[in-house]
């Protein structure tokens, strides 16, 4: 079946893309406004795109009622944010922080979460999350009236101690992190348990087909 994206409504393109581009990691983003008020929200238009420089990208649209999301306006104001990753244990709290509260409401407090100060930026990280990236804005791309892509440069990363197998070699026990990903539909998620290995094929081992 062919779907012509030049003909489809934006909502339908969204449905097709998020139903198939799965699983998506979830950036659980903590920002602060000018007064130091903390904000948190999850974003699954998210991934890593480069390690040199270390660049992650988040896609933010407008609030359902219109207007910039707090995460977008805070990053526009000061360019600093922490991307926490979401473990299975964090799902309920993450879901609370996705509620479109008024600006004055601190989602971290509503979700019963605690924070730890960051080392290089002002917004704190979420203590209950096993992985956090301290980021500063690399650049922002306004791709439409109501959607912005934030490219963030990672300045520092925190990993829960027990999941670090060998710090010198940067070996991580990824299954122990028990991270979750976003699937299709309004509330679809996926565990990262059940991972398997697929060794890479070297060119010298490949017999070319005629
Ligand atoms: C798992 C999940 C993924 C989400 N991904 C996105 C996303 O990629 N982009 C976006 O704009 N909103 C996304 N949302 C919705 C925002 O989290 C929601 O609008 C939030 O209230 C924004 O908060 P803020 O105004 O405090 O920034 C997602 C929600 C959930 C639950």
Tab-separated table of C-alpha atoms and ligand atoms in Angstrom:
chain	number	residue	atom	x	y	z
A	1	UNK	CA	0.000	0.000	0.000
A	2	UNK	CA	1.391	3.380	-0.993
A	3	UNK	CA	0.937	6.403	1.287
A	4	UNK	CA	1.758	9.681	-0.441
A	5	UNK	CA	3.120	11.970	2.273
A	6	UNK	CA	2.682	14.972	-0.002
A	7	UNK	CA	-1.071	14.337	0.013
A	8	UNK	CA	-1.624	13.141	3.579
A	9	UNK	CA	-2.705	15.272	6.543
A	10	UNK	CA	-0.041	15.843	9.204
A	11	UNK	CA	-1.999	13.748	11.751
A	12	UNK	CA	-2.048	10.778	9.362
A	13	UNK	CA	1.669	11.103	8.617
A	14	UNK	CA	2.224	11.099	12.382
A	15	UNK	CA	0.172	7.919	12.813
A	16	UNK	CA	2.030	6.103	10.040
A	17	UNK	CA	5.472	7.188	11.236
A	18	UNK	CA	5.012	6.398	14.934
A	19	UNK	CA	3.345	3.070	14.104
A	20	UNK	CA	6.368	1.892	12.151
A	21	UNK	CA	9.476	3.704	13.371
A	22	UNK	CA	9.673	1.621	16.534
A	23	UNK	CA	10.890	1.264	19.161
A	24	UNK	CA	11.888	4.849	19.856
A	25	UNK	CA	13.985	5.744	22.883
A	26	UNK	CA	12.425	8.267	25.251
A	27	UNK	CA	14.192	11.479	26.244
A	28	UNK	CA	12.883	12.437	29.678
A	29	UNK	CA	13.894	16.068	29.583
A	30	UNK	CA	14.495	18.334	32.574
A	31	UNK	CA	14.798	22.091	31.966
A	32	UNK	CA	14.572	25.263	34.026
A	33	UNK	CA	13.044	28.661	33.356
A	34	UNK	CA	14.619	32.038	34.159
A	35	UNK	CA	13.489	31.857	37.770
A	36	UNK	CA	14.966	28.385	38.278
A	37	UNK	CA	11.571	26.672	38.162
A	38	UNK	CA	12.102	23.064	37.076
A	39	UNK	CA	10.158	21.317	34.300
A	40	UNK	CA	10.115	17.707	33.100
A	41	UNK	CA	8.502	15.969	30.120
A	42	UNK	CA	9.085	12.899	27.893
A	43	UNK	CA	9.843	13.086	24.146
A	44	UNK	CA	10.132	10.087	21.852
A	45	UNK	CA	11.030	11.998	18.712
A	46	UNK	CA	14.530	11.483	20.021
A	47	UNK	CA	17.759	9.743	19.215
A	48	UNK	CA	21.562	9.986	19.124
A	49	UNK	CA	23.035	11.179	15.827
A	50	UNK	CA	26.745	11.651	16.377
A	51	UNK	CA	29.453	10.870	18.914
A	52	UNK	CA	32.015	13.411	17.636
A	53	UNK	CA	30.679	15.892	18.512
A	54	UNK	CA	28.211	13.996	20.712
A	55	UNK	CA	24.846	15.131	19.351
A	56	UNK	CA	21.320	14.116	20.327
A	57	UNK	CA	18.140	15.464	18.725
A	58	UNK	CA	14.666	16.034	20.169
A	59	UNK	CA	11.570	16.982	18.130
A	60	UNK	CA	9.076	19.205	19.936
A	61	UNK	CA	5.685	20.282	18.711
A	62	UNK	CA	3.243	22.762	20.247
A	63	UNK	CA	0.831	22.137	23.137
A	64	UNK	CA	-2.528	20.589	22.235
A	65	UNK	CA	-4.179	23.939	22.963
A	66	UNK	CA	-1.500	25.797	20.999
A	67	UNK	CA	1.633	27.583	22.147
A	68	UNK	CA	5.149	26.479	22.897
A	69	UNK	CA	5.759	23.599	25.297
A	70	UNK	CA	7.633	24.537	28.468
A	71	UNK	CA	10.568	22.351	27.461
A	72	UNK	CA	10.932	24.241	24.177
A	73	UNK	CA	10.653	27.685	25.743
A	74	UNK	CA	13.120	26.866	28.527
A	75	UNK	CA	15.685	25.540	26.036
A	76	UNK	CA	15.120	28.641	23.884
A	77	UNK	CA	15.771	30.832	26.944
A	78	UNK	CA	18.943	29.250	28.305
A	79	UNK	CA	19.948	26.321	26.065
A	80	UNK	CA	20.453	23.842	28.912
A	81	UNK	CA	18.708	20.501	29.471
A	82	UNK	CA	19.188	17.051	30.947
A	83	UNK	CA	18.003	14.015	29.004
A	84	UNK	CA	17.205	11.221	31.425
A	85	UNK	CA	16.408	7.766	30.057
A	86	UNK	CA	13.318	5.879	31.169
A	87	UNK	CA	13.592	2.503	32.941
A	88	UNK	CA	10.634	0.184	33.463
A	89	UNK	CA	10.484	1.365	37.097
A	90	UNK	CA	10.062	4.956	35.896
A	91	UNK	CA	7.048	4.397	33.624
A	92	UNK	CA	4.294	5.636	35.940
A	93	UNK	CA	6.247	8.725	36.945
A	94	UNK	CA	7.179	9.433	33.322
A	95	UNK	CA	3.505	9.268	32.367
A	96	UNK	CA	2.622	11.862	35.019
A	97	UNK	CA	5.275	14.244	33.695
A	98	UNK	CA	3.660	13.995	30.232
A	99	UNK	CA	0.496	15.742	31.489
A	100	UNK	CA	0.244	19.207	29.910
A	101	UNK	CA	0.208	21.085	33.223
A	102	UNK	CA	0.258	24.899	33.345
A	103	UNK	CA	3.748	26.402	33.403
A	104	UNK	CA	3.743	26.957	37.183
A	105	UNK	CA	3.295	23.253	37.980
A	106	UNK	CA	6.490	21.271	38.695
A	107	UNK	CA	5.961	17.874	37.054
A	108	UNK	CA	8.794	16.326	39.071
A	109	UNK	CA	6.971	17.130	42.286
A	110	UNK	CA	3.650	15.880	40.899
A	111	UNK	CA	5.280	12.588	39.920
A	112	UNK	CA	6.991	12.182	43.321
A	113	UNK	CA	10.443	12.304	41.728
A	114	UNK	CA	13.648	13.593	43.294
A	115	UNK	CA	16.594	15.314	41.629
A	116	UNK	CA	20.384	15.429	41.837
A	117	UNK	CA	22.305	18.596	40.835
A	118	UNK	CA	24.039	18.432	37.468
A	119	UNK	CA	27.775	19.023	37.238
A	120	UNK	CA	27.967	21.343	34.200
A	121	UNK	CA	24.516	22.892	33.781
A	122	UNK	CA	21.781	24.321	35.979
A	123	UNK	CA	18.865	21.909	35.379
A	124	UNK	CA	19.180	18.867	37.665
A	125	UNK	CA	18.868	15.235	36.652
A	126	UNK	CA	16.219	12.780	37.824
A	127	UNK	CA	17.599	10.636	40.652
A	128	UNK	CA	15.280	7.730	39.826
A	129	UNK	CA	16.516	7.445	36.221
A	130	UNK	CA	19.518	5.146	35.600
A	131	UNK	CA	21.078	7.246	32.811
A	132	UNK	CA	21.269	11.005	32.298
A	133	UNK	CA	22.961	13.239	29.732
A	134	UNK	CA	23.809	16.840	30.613
A	135	UNK	CA	23.301	18.791	27.383
A	136	UNK	CA	23.672	22.273	25.963
A	137	UNK	CA	21.969	23.492	22.817
A	138	UNK	CA	24.147	22.890	19.732
A	139	UNK	CA	21.599	24.444	17.405
A	140	UNK	CA	17.844	24.700	16.988
A	141	UNK	CA	15.967	24.217	13.729
A	142	UNK	CA	12.511	25.719	13.435
A	143	UNK	CA	11.097	23.258	10.889
A	144	UNK	CA	7.526	24.630	10.837
A	145	UNK	CA	5.377	27.181	12.704
A	146	UNK	CA	4.745	24.740	15.499
A	147	UNK	CA	7.640	22.310	15.473
A	148	UNK	CA	11.256	22.682	16.461
A	149	UNK	CA	14.212	20.303	16.406
A	150	UNK	CA	16.664	20.811	19.243
A	151	UNK	CA	20.157	19.487	18.614
A	152	UNK	CA	21.950	19.051	21.916
A	153	UNK	CA	25.642	18.560	22.585
A	154	UNK	CA	26.265	16.121	25.435
A	155	UNK	CA	28.635	17.616	28.019
A	156	UNK	CA	28.517	14.809	30.578
A	157	UNK	CA	26.781	11.516	31.197
A	158	UNK	CA	25.748	9.723	34.383
A	159	UNK	CA	25.167	5.968	34.596
A	160	UNK	CA	23.972	4.178	37.711
A	161	UNK	CA	27.103	2.664	39.329
A	162	UNK	CA	25.916	-0.965	39.391
A	163	UNK	CA	25.329	-0.895	35.611
A	164	UNK	CA	28.924	0.112	34.851
A	165	UNK	CA	30.896	-3.091	34.171
A	166	UNK	CA	34.288	-1.501	33.493
A	167	UNK	CA	34.567	2.285	33.730
A	168	UNK	CA	38.024	2.415	32.107
A	169	UNK	CA	36.770	0.524	29.045
A	170	UNK	CA	33.348	2.253	29.110
A	171	UNK	CA	31.559	-1.124	29.242
A	172	UNK	CA	27.942	-0.862	30.376
A	173	UNK	CA	25.530	-3.600	31.445
A	174	UNK	CA	22.764	-2.389	29.151
A	175	UNK	CA	20.192	-5.097	30.082
A	176	UNK	CA	20.567	-4.098	33.749
A	177	UNK	CA	19.361	-0.582	32.888
A	178	UNK	CA	15.973	-2.109	31.979
A	179	UNK	CA	15.153	0.789	29.664
A	180	UNK	CA	11.851	1.032	27.826
A	181	UNK	CA	11.022	2.312	24.356
A	182	UNK	CA	7.986	3.852	22.737
A	183	UNK	CA	5.850	1.726	20.417
A	184	UNK	CA	2.750	2.493	18.325
A	185	UNK	CA	-0.602	3.868	19.420
A	186	UNK	CA	-1.505	6.252	22.212
A	187	UNK	CA	0.124	4.269	24.981
A	188	UNK	CA	2.352	1.589	23.443
A	189	UNK	CA	5.699	0.797	25.068
A	190	UNK	CA	8.279	-1.961	24.868
A	191	UNK	CA	10.814	-3.491	27.243
A	192	UNK	CA	14.410	-3.819	26.110
A	193	UNK	CA	14.577	-7.227	27.808
A	194	UNK	CA	14.979	-10.140	25.399
A	195	UNK	CA	17.801	-8.572	23.381
A	196	UNK	CA	19.813	-10.876	21.129
A	197	UNK	CA	23.181	-10.730	19.352
A	198	UNK	CA	23.632	-10.561	15.584
A	199	UNK	CA	27.370	-10.647	14.758
A	200	UNK	CA	28.502	-8.300	11.960
A	201	UNK	CA	29.606	-9.951	8.676
A	202	UNK	CA	33.070	-9.039	7.436
A	203	UNK	CA	33.450	-8.404	3.726
A	204	UNK	CA	36.211	-11.056	3.518
A	205	UNK	CA	33.743	-13.714	4.760
A	206	UNK	CA	31.019	-12.889	2.263
A	207	UNK	CA	30.703	-14.983	-0.900
A	208	UNK	CA	29.314	-12.685	-3.601
A	209	UNK	CA	26.128	-13.855	-5.326
A	210	UNK	CA	26.459	-14.298	-9.100
B	1	LIG	C1	6.156	8.619	25.750
B	1	LIG	C2	5.830	10.007	25.292
B	1	LIG	C3	6.520	10.553	24.232
B	1	LIG	C4	6.269	11.862	23.819
B	1	LIG	N1	6.980	12.352	22.767
B	1	LIG	C5	6.792	13.638	22.390
B	1	LIG	C6	7.576	14.184	21.334
B	1	LIG	O1	8.442	13.527	20.749
B	1	LIG	N2	7.371	15.489	21.008
B	1	LIG	C7	6.453	16.261	21.653
B	1	LIG	O2	6.323	17.438	21.327
B	1	LIG	N3	5.685	15.768	22.651
B	1	LIG	C8	5.844	14.486	23.050
B	1	LIG	N4	5.105	13.970	24.076
B	1	LIG	C9	4.152	14.843	24.777
B	1	LIG	C10	4.843	15.724	25.822
B	1	LIG	O3	5.512	14.930	26.788
B	1	LIG	C11	3.778	16.582	26.536
B	1	LIG	O4	3.213	17.471	25.584
B	1	LIG	C12	4.299	17.345	27.716
B	1	LIG	O5	3.204	17.820	28.489
B	1	LIG	C13	5.141	18.561	27.357
B	1	LIG	O6	5.514	19.174	28.568
B	1	LIG	P1	6.141	20.610	28.707
B	1	LIG	O7	5.120	21.649	28.248
B	1	LIG	O8	6.384	20.703	30.176
B	1	LIG	O9	7.375	20.673	27.898
B	1	LIG	C14	5.288	12.648	24.486
B	1	LIG	C15	4.567	12.088	25.548
B	1	LIG	C16	4.823	10.781	25.940
B	1	LIG	C17	4.038	10.184	27.075
